[in-house]
Every structure is written in C-alpha cells, then in structure tokens.
Tab-separated table of C-alpha atoms and ligand atoms in Angstrom:
chain	number	residue	atom	x	y	z
A	1	MET	CA	173.814	118.561	75.037
A	2	ILE	CA	173.115	122.196	74.667
A	3	GLN	CA	172.634	124.101	77.784
A	4	ILE	CA	170.341	127.105	78.349
A	5	LEU	CA	171.266	128.964	81.448
A	6	HIS	CA	168.632	131.694	82.135
A	7	ASN	CA	169.623	135.364	82.145
A	8	LYS	CA	172.684	134.463	80.375
A	9	MET	CA	173.303	136.015	76.739
A	10	LEU	CA	173.466	133.254	74.208
A	11	SER	CA	174.171	133.668	70.603
A	12	SER	CA	171.870	133.547	67.868
A	13	LYS	CA	173.433	130.283	66.665
A	14	ALA	CA	172.596	128.728	70.235
A	15	TYR	CA	168.878	129.819	70.198
A	16	MET	CA	168.452	128.685	66.783
A	17	ASP	CA	169.970	125.214	67.639
A	18	ILE	CA	168.232	124.482	70.859
A	19	GLU	CA	164.765	125.326	69.081
A	20	ALA	CA	165.810	123.083	66.432
A	21	LYS	CA	166.545	120.227	68.733
A	22	TYR	CA	163.462	120.409	70.835
A	23	GLY	CA	160.917	121.920	68.465
A	24	ALA	CA	158.600	120.592	65.606
A	25	LYS	CA	159.784	121.550	62.537
A	26	ASN	CA	156.560	122.868	61.290
A	27	TYR	CA	158.083	126.220	60.337
A	28	LYS	CA	161.226	127.231	58.507
A	29	PRO	CA	162.073	130.497	59.666
A	30	ILE	CA	164.504	133.145	58.325
A	31	PRO	CA	167.814	132.598	60.386
A	32	VAL	CA	167.429	135.672	62.677
A	33	VAL	CA	166.688	135.503	66.543
A	34	ILE	CA	164.507	138.725	67.772
A	35	LYS	CA	165.332	139.374	71.371
A	36	ARG	CA	163.917	142.889	71.438
A	37	ALA	CA	161.393	144.958	69.866
A	38	LYS	CA	160.236	148.704	69.778
A	39	GLY	CA	157.931	149.946	67.027
A	40	VAL	CA	158.995	149.231	63.668
A	41	TRP	CA	162.341	147.957	64.970
A	42	VAL	CA	163.651	144.602	66.211
A	43	TRP	CA	167.136	143.624	67.814
A	44	ASP	CA	169.027	140.042	67.716
A	45	PRO	CA	171.102	139.178	70.542
A	46	GLU	CA	173.980	140.237	68.985
A	47	GLY	CA	172.399	143.742	69.070
A	48	LYS	CA	172.065	144.041	65.360
A	49	LYS	CA	168.878	145.886	64.422
A	50	TYR	CA	165.969	145.005	61.630
A	51	LEU	CA	163.276	146.677	60.156
A	52	ASP	CA	160.216	144.802	60.674
A	53	CYS	CA	158.346	144.352	57.138
A	54	LEU	CA	156.224	141.226	58.210
A	55	SER	CA	154.505	142.584	61.580
A	56	ALA	CA	153.732	139.123	62.567
A	57	TYR	CA	151.775	138.696	59.562
A	58	SER	CA	150.019	141.653	60.214
A	59	ALA	CA	149.206	141.046	63.986
A	60	VAL	CA	151.378	143.954	64.865
A	61	ASN	CA	149.745	146.678	62.922
A	62	GLN	CA	150.243	149.289	65.815
A	63	GLY	CA	153.800	148.208	66.248
A	64	HIS	CA	155.807	146.402	68.800
A	65	LEU	CA	155.250	147.337	72.338
A	66	HIS	CA	152.884	150.109	71.636
A	67	PRO	CA	153.106	152.262	74.906
A	68	LYS	CA	149.160	152.525	75.233
A	69	ILE	CA	148.368	149.076	74.798
A	70	ILE	CA	151.506	147.819	77.109
A	71	LYS	CA	149.965	150.353	79.551
A	72	ALA	CA	146.452	148.588	79.341
A	73	VAL	CA	148.106	145.080	79.951
A	74	LYS	CA	149.814	146.328	82.998
A	75	LYS	CA	146.815	148.028	84.303
A	76	GLN	CA	144.480	145.078	83.622
A	77	MET	CA	147.235	142.533	85.091
A	78	LYS	CA	146.517	144.332	88.558
A	79	SER	CA	142.794	143.342	88.694
A	80	VAL	CA	141.598	140.425	86.984
A	81	THR	CA	142.862	138.366	83.839
A	82	LEU	CA	140.670	135.272	83.517
A	83	THR	CA	137.309	134.507	84.649
A	84	SER	CA	136.006	132.138	81.678
A	85	ARG	CA	132.296	132.909	80.603
A	86	ALA	CA	130.884	130.975	83.431
A	87	PHE	CA	130.462	134.690	84.804
A	88	TYR	CA	130.458	138.088	83.736
A	89	ASN	CA	133.742	140.353	83.620
A	90	ASP	CA	133.603	143.958	83.666
A	91	ARG	CA	135.673	144.336	80.505
A	92	LEU	CA	133.923	142.517	77.722
A	93	GLY	CA	131.001	144.548	77.091
A	94	SER	CA	132.603	147.731	76.351
A	95	PHE	CA	135.288	146.098	74.200
A	96	LEU	CA	132.603	144.100	72.010
A	97	GLN	CA	130.724	147.542	71.732
A	98	LYS	CA	134.131	149.074	70.255
A	99	LEU	CA	134.356	146.517	67.975
A	100	CYS	CA	130.923	146.493	66.800
A	101	ASP	CA	131.318	150.366	66.462
A	102	VAL	CA	134.584	150.275	64.577
A	103	SER	CA	133.158	147.378	62.087
A	104	GLY	CA	129.395	148.339	61.650
A	105	MET	CA	128.356	144.871	62.906
A	106	GLU	CA	125.612	144.505	65.478
A	107	VAL	CA	126.865	141.636	67.585
A	108	ALA	CA	130.278	139.747	68.336
A	109	LEU	CA	131.681	136.294	69.398
A	110	PRO	CA	134.965	136.530	71.135
A	111	MET	CA	137.552	133.754	70.459
A	112	ASN	CA	141.177	133.721	70.345
A	113	THR	CA	143.142	132.474	67.560
A	114	GLY	CA	141.926	133.400	63.719
A	115	ALA	CA	141.461	129.942	62.948
A	116	GLU	CA	139.038	129.913	65.778
A	117	ALA	CA	137.205	132.844	64.571
A	118	VAL	CA	136.909	131.147	61.231
A	119	GLU	CA	135.482	128.091	62.844
A	120	THR	CA	133.196	130.067	64.487
A	121	GLY	CA	131.942	131.913	61.248
A	122	ILE	CA	131.404	128.219	59.791
A	123	LYS	CA	129.148	127.011	63.023
A	124	ILE	CA	127.251	130.355	62.813
A	125	ALA	CA	126.513	129.888	59.152
A	126	ARG	CA	125.532	126.175	59.115
A	127	ARG	CA	123.114	126.886	62.169
A	128	TRP	CA	121.899	129.845	60.000
A	129	GLY	CA	121.277	127.646	56.892
A	130	TYR	CA	119.538	124.888	58.769
A	131	ARG	CA	117.171	126.605	61.380
A	132	ILE	CA	116.636	130.256	59.162
A	133	LYS	CA	117.077	129.088	55.475
A	134	LYS	CA	115.867	125.655	56.000
A	135	VAL	CA	118.591	123.867	54.228
A	136	PRO	CA	118.018	120.094	54.906
A	137	VAL	CA	120.244	119.560	58.074
A	138	ASN	CA	123.703	118.151	57.238
A	139	GLN	CA	123.370	119.013	53.526
A	140	GLY	CA	124.869	122.607	53.528
A	141	GLU	CA	127.434	123.766	51.415
A	142	ILE	CA	129.782	126.529	51.796
A	143	ILE	CA	131.688	128.134	49.021
A	144	THR	CA	135.380	128.861	49.456
A	145	CYS	CA	138.066	130.052	47.117
A	146	ASN	CA	141.167	128.343	45.441
A	147	ASP	CA	144.522	129.557	47.124
A	148	ASN	CA	142.355	130.354	50.343
A	149	PHE	CA	144.280	130.626	53.700
A	150	HIS	CA	141.945	130.582	56.777
A	151	GLY	CA	143.802	128.807	59.320
A	152	ARG	CA	145.284	125.401	60.437
A	153	THR	CA	142.526	123.443	61.894
A	154	THR	CA	141.336	120.018	60.203
A	155	THR	CA	137.949	121.488	59.023
A	156	ILE	CA	139.821	124.689	57.380
A	157	VAL	CA	142.903	122.606	56.115
A	158	GLY	CA	140.201	120.496	54.429
A	159	PHE	CA	139.091	123.054	52.120
A	160	SER	CA	142.765	124.470	51.379
A	161	THR	CA	143.741	123.876	47.904
A	162	ASP	CA	147.526	123.811	49.142
A	163	PRO	CA	148.677	120.430	49.201
A	164	GLY	CA	151.503	121.547	51.956
A	165	ALA	CA	148.900	122.433	54.310
A	166	ASN	CA	146.497	119.537	53.946
A	167	GLU	CA	148.230	116.311	52.536
A	168	ASP	CA	147.756	113.298	54.694
A	169	PHE	CA	145.601	115.084	57.260
A	170	GLY	CA	142.216	113.788	56.234
A	171	PRO	CA	139.774	112.626	55.995
A	172	PHE	CA	138.200	116.320	55.829
A	173	THR	CA	134.764	117.745	56.988
A	174	PRO	CA	132.582	117.565	53.960
A	175	GLY	CA	130.308	120.528	52.983
A	176	PHE	CA	132.754	122.743	51.025
A	177	VAL	CA	132.903	123.608	47.455
A	178	ASN	CA	135.974	125.684	45.844
A	179	ILE	CA	135.793	127.784	43.150
A	180	PRO	CA	138.591	130.328	41.699
A	181	PHE	CA	138.995	133.763	43.521
A	182	ASN	CA	138.029	136.959	41.810
A	183	ASN	CA	135.376	134.974	39.605
A	184	THR	CA	131.830	136.060	40.051
A	185	ASN	CA	130.481	133.524	37.308
A	186	ALA	CA	132.142	130.734	39.042
A	187	LEU	CA	130.410	132.016	42.357
A	188	GLU	CA	126.832	132.090	40.741
A	189	LYS	CA	127.397	128.862	38.888
A	190	ALA	CA	128.479	127.221	42.064
A	191	ILE	CA	125.389	128.116	43.938
A	192	THR	CA	122.710	125.318	44.923
A	193	PRO	CA	119.541	125.474	46.973
A	194	ASN	CA	121.654	123.853	49.578
A	195	THR	CA	124.312	126.780	49.700
A	196	ILE	CA	124.772	128.506	52.906
A	197	ALA	CA	127.560	130.920	52.578
A	198	PHE	CA	130.491	132.034	50.624
A	199	LEU	CA	133.723	132.498	52.847
A	200	VAL	CA	136.375	134.810	51.093
A	201	GLU	CA	139.337	137.150	51.943
A	202	PRO	CA	138.800	140.562	50.419
A	203	ILE	CA	142.520	140.101	49.501
A	204	GLN	CA	144.096	136.943	49.608
A	205	GLY	CA	147.113	137.457	51.960
A	206	GLU	CA	148.983	134.184	52.278
A	207	ALA	CA	148.536	133.473	48.694
A	208	GLY	CA	150.688	136.513	48.081
A	209	VAL	CA	148.480	139.614	48.533
A	210	ILE	CA	146.269	138.721	45.519
A	211	ILE	CA	144.038	141.931	44.905
A	212	PRO	CA	140.734	140.996	43.079
A	213	ASP	CA	139.206	143.446	40.286
A	214	ALA	CA	137.919	146.737	41.609
A	215	GLY	CA	134.207	145.807	42.235
A	216	TYR	CA	134.533	142.192	42.892
A	217	LEU	CA	133.324	142.368	46.462
A	218	LYS	CA	130.566	144.594	45.450
A	219	LYS	CA	129.233	141.923	42.800
A	220	VAL	CA	129.993	139.088	45.249
A	221	ARG	CA	127.660	141.161	47.741
A	222	GLU	CA	124.933	141.598	45.282
A	223	ILE	CA	125.167	137.584	44.491
A	224	CYS	CA	125.041	136.676	47.833
A	225	THR	CA	121.832	138.822	48.726
A	226	LYS	CA	120.186	137.745	45.461
A	227	HIS	CA	120.516	133.844	46.462
A	228	ASN	CA	119.963	134.096	50.071
A	229	ILE	CA	123.594	133.194	51.086
A	230	LEU	CA	125.830	134.546	53.797
A	231	LEU	CA	128.916	136.527	52.731
A	232	ILE	CA	131.591	135.660	55.181
A	233	THR	CA	134.482	137.703	54.880
A	234	ASP	CA	137.778	136.638	56.629
A	235	GLU	CA	139.775	139.966	57.572
A	236	ILE	CA	141.880	138.321	60.002
A	237	GLN	CA	144.781	139.639	57.799
A	238	THR	CA	143.364	142.556	55.783
A	239	GLY	CA	141.567	144.132	58.832
A	240	PHE	CA	142.383	146.747	61.042
A	241	CYS	CA	143.808	149.386	58.698
A	242	ARG	CA	146.173	147.298	56.992
A	243	THR	CA	144.821	147.863	53.350
A	244	GLY	CA	144.109	151.707	54.028
A	245	LYS	CA	140.758	151.224	55.331
A	246	MET	CA	139.375	150.082	58.855
A	247	PHE	CA	138.155	146.796	56.726
A	248	CYS	CA	139.148	145.938	53.401
A	249	PHE	CA	135.177	145.461	52.617
A	250	MET	CA	134.772	149.205	53.301
A	251	HIS	CA	136.713	149.771	49.975
A	252	ASP	CA	133.665	148.515	48.115
A	253	ASP	CA	131.147	150.140	50.342
A	254	ILE	CA	129.505	146.835	51.481
A	255	LYS	CA	128.782	144.911	54.365
A	256	PRO	CA	129.369	141.123	55.000
A	257	ASP	CA	126.963	139.100	57.122
A	258	ILE	CA	129.787	137.579	58.872
A	259	LEU	CA	132.999	139.518	59.481
A	260	LEU	CA	135.813	137.299	61.059
A	261	VAL	CA	138.778	139.120	62.922
A	262	GLY	CA	141.869	138.462	64.825
A	263	LYS	CA	145.709	139.149	64.365
A	264	ALA	CA	145.819	142.904	65.056
A	265	LEU	CA	143.088	142.920	67.293
A	266	GLY	CA	145.388	141.358	69.896
A	267	GLY	CA	147.751	144.352	69.664
A	268	GLY	CA	150.887	142.107	69.329
A	269	VAL	CA	150.526	141.119	72.775
A	270	MET	CA	148.214	137.892	72.672
A	271	PRO	CA	145.730	136.014	70.422
A	272	VAL	CA	142.227	138.109	70.483
A	273	SER	CA	139.805	137.181	67.607
A	274	ALA	CA	136.036	137.314	66.932
A	275	ALA	CA	133.268	136.671	64.635
A	276	LEU	CA	130.725	139.483	64.085
A	277	SER	CA	127.355	139.664	62.641
A	278	SER	CA	124.029	140.901	62.605
A	279	LYS	CA	121.865	140.148	65.872
A	280	ALA	CA	119.456	138.131	63.867
A	281	VAL	CA	122.026	135.791	62.354
A	282	MET	CA	124.195	135.569	65.460
A	283	ASP	CA	120.831	134.453	67.622
A	284	VAL	CA	121.048	131.008	66.185
A	285	ILE	CA	123.986	130.524	68.688
A	286	THR	CA	122.344	129.474	71.958
A	287	PRO	CA	124.158	128.958	75.385
A	288	GLY	CA	126.241	125.836	75.389
A	289	SER	CA	126.175	125.716	71.617
A	290	HIS	CA	129.731	127.400	71.169
A	291	GLY	CA	132.564	128.760	73.190
A	292	SER	CA	136.289	129.078	74.488
A	293	THR	CA	137.622	128.973	77.835
A	294	PHE	CA	140.097	131.957	77.044
A	295	GLY	CA	137.457	133.728	74.486
A	296	GLY	CA	136.677	137.205	75.800
A	297	ASN	CA	138.899	137.110	79.025
A	298	PRO	CA	139.313	140.468	80.684
A	299	LEU	CA	142.992	140.686	79.942
A	300	ALA	CA	142.340	139.996	76.049
A	301	CYS	CA	139.312	142.714	76.141
A	302	ALA	CA	141.899	145.186	77.644
A	303	VAL	CA	144.394	144.381	74.958
A	304	GLY	CA	141.527	144.537	72.170
A	305	GLU	CA	140.184	147.814	73.495
A	306	ALA	CA	143.584	149.635	73.371
A	307	SER	CA	144.588	147.825	70.105
A	308	LEU	CA	141.513	149.397	68.583
A	309	ASP	CA	141.972	152.919	70.076
A	310	VAL	CA	145.389	152.958	68.937
A	311	LEU	CA	144.126	152.388	65.133
A	312	ILE	CA	141.554	155.229	65.791
A	313	ASP	CA	143.576	157.919	67.797
A	314	GLU	CA	146.706	157.455	65.374
A	315	ALA	CA	144.485	157.446	62.143
A	316	LEU	CA	146.371	154.497	60.982
A	317	ALA	CA	143.911	153.648	58.037
A	318	GLU	CA	144.865	157.197	56.571
A	319	ARG	CA	148.427	156.454	57.473
A	320	SER	CA	148.076	152.909	55.757
A	321	GLU	CA	146.645	154.409	52.784
A	322	LYS	CA	149.140	157.361	52.178
A	323	LEU	CA	152.428	155.601	53.138
A	324	GLY	CA	151.403	152.417	51.247
A	325	LYS	CA	151.141	154.311	47.973
A	326	TYR	CA	154.606	155.888	48.909
A	327	PHE	CA	155.906	152.558	49.527
A	328	LEU	CA	154.508	150.781	46.204
A	329	GLU	CA	155.637	153.867	44.121
A	330	GLY	CA	159.267	153.743	45.584
A	331	ILE	CA	159.533	149.833	44.848
A	332	LYS	CA	157.995	150.270	41.446
A	333	GLU	CA	160.794	153.085	40.803
A	334	ILE	CA	163.427	150.575	41.569
A	335	ASN	CA	162.344	148.996	38.461
A	336	SER	CA	164.512	145.923	38.905
A	337	PRO	CA	164.736	143.172	36.130
A	338	LEU	CA	164.010	140.709	38.634
A	339	PHE	CA	160.245	142.144	39.413
A	340	LYS	CA	157.356	140.869	37.364
A	341	GLU	CA	154.798	142.585	39.320
A	342	ILE	CA	154.502	145.027	42.279
A	343	ARG	CA	151.047	145.057	43.955
A	344	GLY	CA	149.509	146.354	47.087
A	345	LYS	CA	146.802	148.106	48.792
A	346	GLY	CA	147.677	150.499	51.771
A	347	LEU	CA	150.734	148.994	53.658
A	348	PHE	CA	149.873	145.389	52.196
A	349	ILE	CA	152.308	145.141	49.352
A	350	ALA	CA	154.011	142.197	47.256
A	351	ILE	CA	157.009	142.045	45.004
A	352	GLN	CA	156.199	139.177	42.609
A	353	LEU	CA	159.519	138.139	41.047
A	354	THR	CA	160.121	136.820	37.635
A	355	ASP	CA	160.765	133.126	37.157
A	356	GLU	CA	164.329	133.871	36.217
A	357	ALA	CA	165.040	135.504	39.551
A	358	GLY	CA	164.667	132.058	41.104
A	359	LYS	CA	163.169	131.657	44.582
A	360	ALA	CA	162.043	134.372	46.930
A	361	ARG	CA	163.818	132.860	49.871
A	362	LYS	CA	167.421	133.792	48.602
A	363	TYR	CA	166.464	137.504	48.372
A	364	THR	CA	164.491	137.356	51.896
A	365	GLU	CA	167.837	135.919	53.292
A	366	GLN	CA	170.044	138.879	51.722
A	367	LEU	CA	167.323	141.528	52.859
A	368	LYS	CA	167.770	140.010	56.395
A	369	GLU	CA	171.468	140.348	56.090
A	370	LEU	CA	171.281	144.162	55.382
A	371	GLY	CA	168.537	144.680	58.088
A	372	LEU	CA	165.131	144.227	56.609
A	373	LEU	CA	162.920	141.395	57.642
A	374	ALA	CA	160.342	139.938	55.272
A	375	LYS	CA	159.018	136.845	54.287
A	376	GLU	CA	158.508	135.024	51.023
A	377	THR	CA	155.339	133.500	50.457
A	378	HIS	CA	155.212	130.629	48.099
A	379	GLU	CA	157.976	130.563	46.197
A	380	HIS	CA	158.226	133.801	43.878
A	381	THR	CA	156.567	136.427	46.021
A	382	ILE	CA	157.866	138.759	48.886
A	383	ARG	CA	155.250	140.311	51.130
A	384	LEU	CA	155.992	143.639	52.566
A	385	ALA	CA	153.704	144.718	55.640
A	386	PRO	CA	155.530	146.933	58.036
A	387	PRO	CA	153.631	148.017	61.238
A	388	LEU	CA	151.327	150.876	59.986
A	389	ILE	CA	153.264	153.636	62.586
A	390	ILE	CA	156.305	153.359	60.121
A	391	LYS	CA	157.598	156.615	59.084
A	392	GLU	CA	158.577	157.781	55.567
A	393	SER	CA	162.024	158.150	56.260
A	394	GLU	CA	161.959	154.425	57.423
A	395	ILE	CA	160.305	153.584	54.195
A	396	ASP	CA	163.251	155.524	52.351
A	397	TRP	CA	165.637	153.514	54.236
A	398	ALA	CA	163.638	149.897	53.172
A	399	LEU	CA	163.753	151.278	49.760
A	400	SER	CA	167.388	151.697	49.909
A	401	ILE	CA	167.948	148.250	50.906
A	402	LEU	CA	165.489	146.563	48.263
A	403	LYS	CA	167.620	148.595	45.804
A	404	GLN	CA	170.745	147.084	46.899
A	405	VAL	CA	169.473	143.766	46.730
A	406	PHE	CA	167.523	143.922	43.495
A	407	ILE	CA	169.808	146.171	41.665
A	408	GLY	CA	173.008	145.837	43.436
B	501	PLP	C1	146.246	134.342	59.781
B	501	PLP	C2	145.147	133.847	58.975
B	501	PLP	C3	144.267	133.207	59.683
B	501	PLP	C4	144.696	132.307	61.137
B	501	PLP	O1	144.774	132.984	62.120
B	501	PLP	P1	145.509	132.145	63.332
B	501	PLP	O2	145.536	133.170	64.358
B	501	PLP	O3	146.776	131.815	62.820
B	501	PLP	O4	144.916	131.113	63.561
B	501	PLP	C5	143.039	133.046	59.056
B	501	PLP	N1	142.656	133.700	58.036
B	501	PLP	C6	143.398	134.516	57.382
B	501	PLP	C7	143.217	135.301	56.161
B	501	PLP	C8	144.837	134.764	58.089
B	501	PLP	O5	145.640	135.442	57.554
C-alpha cells in the first residue's frame, strides 16, 4: 500500500502512483507533478522548473497566483464566501456590471464551469426559440460544428463528432444538427424554419487551434440575422485576451446574441463562468427556470472581478497580440522538417506536425524533459498557449527548447 504522509515530501513518482491507484483514468497526463507555481513558471516536487505553455487550457491567462487576484481572494475570504442565490450578496452586481462592460453585452447569468455556461446558452436559446421566435415547442434545432468542443455533459457530448468523447454515452439529447466549421454555405443550407441558434467557437481550440477564413464570423453574423437565429459564440477558451482582443468576436467587429465565457474568468483560482446576452433574450429566463447553488457566489465574484481588472490594467489583449506574433514568427523560423503548419492568433498557437513526424505525444514528453510544458491535442498537433504575462525573453527561451526538440 502506498502511504501519503501529509506534510512529508514525496517524489513525483509517488504522487503519480497514488493518483493512478485511486483516480479514474479519464486523463492521460504528461508525466510531471506540479507542486508550486508563480506567473508563467511551475515547479515539480524535486524542484525542477518548467515554463507553462498550456495555462490550464487558457484558464490561467493572468499567470499563476497573480498577486492582485490572490489579494482579492484573501480579502473576500474574510467577509463571506457563499450565500446561494436565495439571497442577494454585495459582490454579484458589480462583477456582472464589469463583465457586461468588457464584453459589450447587456446582462449575464453566472455559473461555474464552462460546460454549465454552454448548457445555460442552450436553455436560453431554446426558450427564446419557443417563446419569441415561436418555433413549435420541442421541435427546435441548434446548429453546431464538426470537431466542436463545448464541454463534457451528456447533452454537449451528444453533438460532439469525436467518438472518444461520446462513444457509449448515449442516448443523447435531440435537437442538434452538425455542419462543417468555416463553411457559411453549409450553415445557410442547414437552416430550417425550426432553427433556433448556431453555436460556434470563433477559433476551434480543442480541435487544434483551427482558425477560420477571415470574415467567417462576420458572414455568420449576417446569416443568423437574416434568418432570425441566435448566434451563440463559445469564447470559453478564446475569450479574455487569448487571441489578441478581449474576445475573439471583436476581431470581426460583430456581436453575438449569446456569449459564453469561463476559464480565465476564474483567474486560475476557481471555476467562474457565465452566459451573456441582450436583456430581451435573457428575459425568457424567469425565477426558478435555471440556477446553480455556487453560481455567482461572492468569492467567485471577487475572483472574477479581479481577473477582469488584471486583463485590463495589464493590457493583456495588446500583449497577447504583440507577443503572439513574436512567438509565431519565432516558431516559423525554426523551420523544422517535422512542421506541417504553424498557425495562431495572439498567444493561441498550434504546431501541426507532418504525418512522418509521428505522434505529437513523443514531442510533448521531450519538451517536458527540457522544461517546457505543452499538451498535444489530437494526434499531430501541439498547442502553445502560455499565460499572457509571458516576457519576450521567456519566449526566446521557449524557442530555444523547441529548436532543440525539432531540429536537434
Ligand atoms: C474548456 C471548454 C469548455 C468547457 O469548460 P469546462 O470548464 O471544462 O466545463 C467549453 N467550451 C470550450 C470552447 C472550451 O475550451
């Protein structure tokens, strides 16, 4: 039997062994144990230092343990942390106001995880479809894209096209239709009188940082408006400065009808998510029709507000734009024969490997050995998405590691 003696330092291997013994195997982590973190850096129990180029799937855009966010957490923990929505609390209003301000949306419904924000968006859209658009009840259709990633609930995995995500988890919620991503003709063709909404990631994150053609979202907006269907953008990963703007939809100068946010809204501390829309759309949600025990709790609101403040005060959108270009050009210059394509927007970058290169996992493990943490997505893609506070010198260091692995 493996014994964990608290306060006693164990080796990385011992931590991995006990997790493997008692944990469900729903992940296959890179073999590194993180015991401490600060900014863009993390440390293992042996004291080895790594550059974090995943940022917890963009949930740590502000960097680990950002002093402003941690200060807000500590302060809030001295007054009140959880009230439930049965009562008002003194933090929710100003947090939602700030979130609406930065996004240009009118109202917000706070939840916790990203998947809950997506579920919330689906519920808002369906009610709007039946009550406002007057689609026959229970006949509504929501269009989604092939290779989407919107979370892990049974409804959401039901419209995933990844067998790894939904095999043997059915039967699934009906009312979803899939079309190819980055294809506005397919969108127009898929629309029927019963179509309520189009749910899309402005850049497909988990699919491997798949960037649509310029103007795609603008055209999508036009089509949705023309056919009176709601445009729901899932910015859970692309939001909060990751792609060089506060939200990815801002590159196209459009506005979605429903905006879904999460991940970095929690500043790397706790799950904080929301669905935002106009007041007219959100009004279909009435008391008792939706909610969450933890959604909008005062601690989450304090974290959310501080997380937004950091993004604004440190101009992380501009930083992401500028350093993203620098990182992308640097990777292109490595010019490895193993690279098929390098793509990115802001500090949201993917290296697509050639088929001859073999599986990406081999390279992410080598990168880890040299002190750079990144995760493969699907078999041949490596995503690089460091905290947005990364410095140019740290990118230079990352480039030197990439060069060692991909050139030798
Ligand atoms: C991560 C993610 C989600 C799900 O968020 P969770 O907090 O893991 O539930 C949904 N949509 C997108 C685009 C994501 O990247």
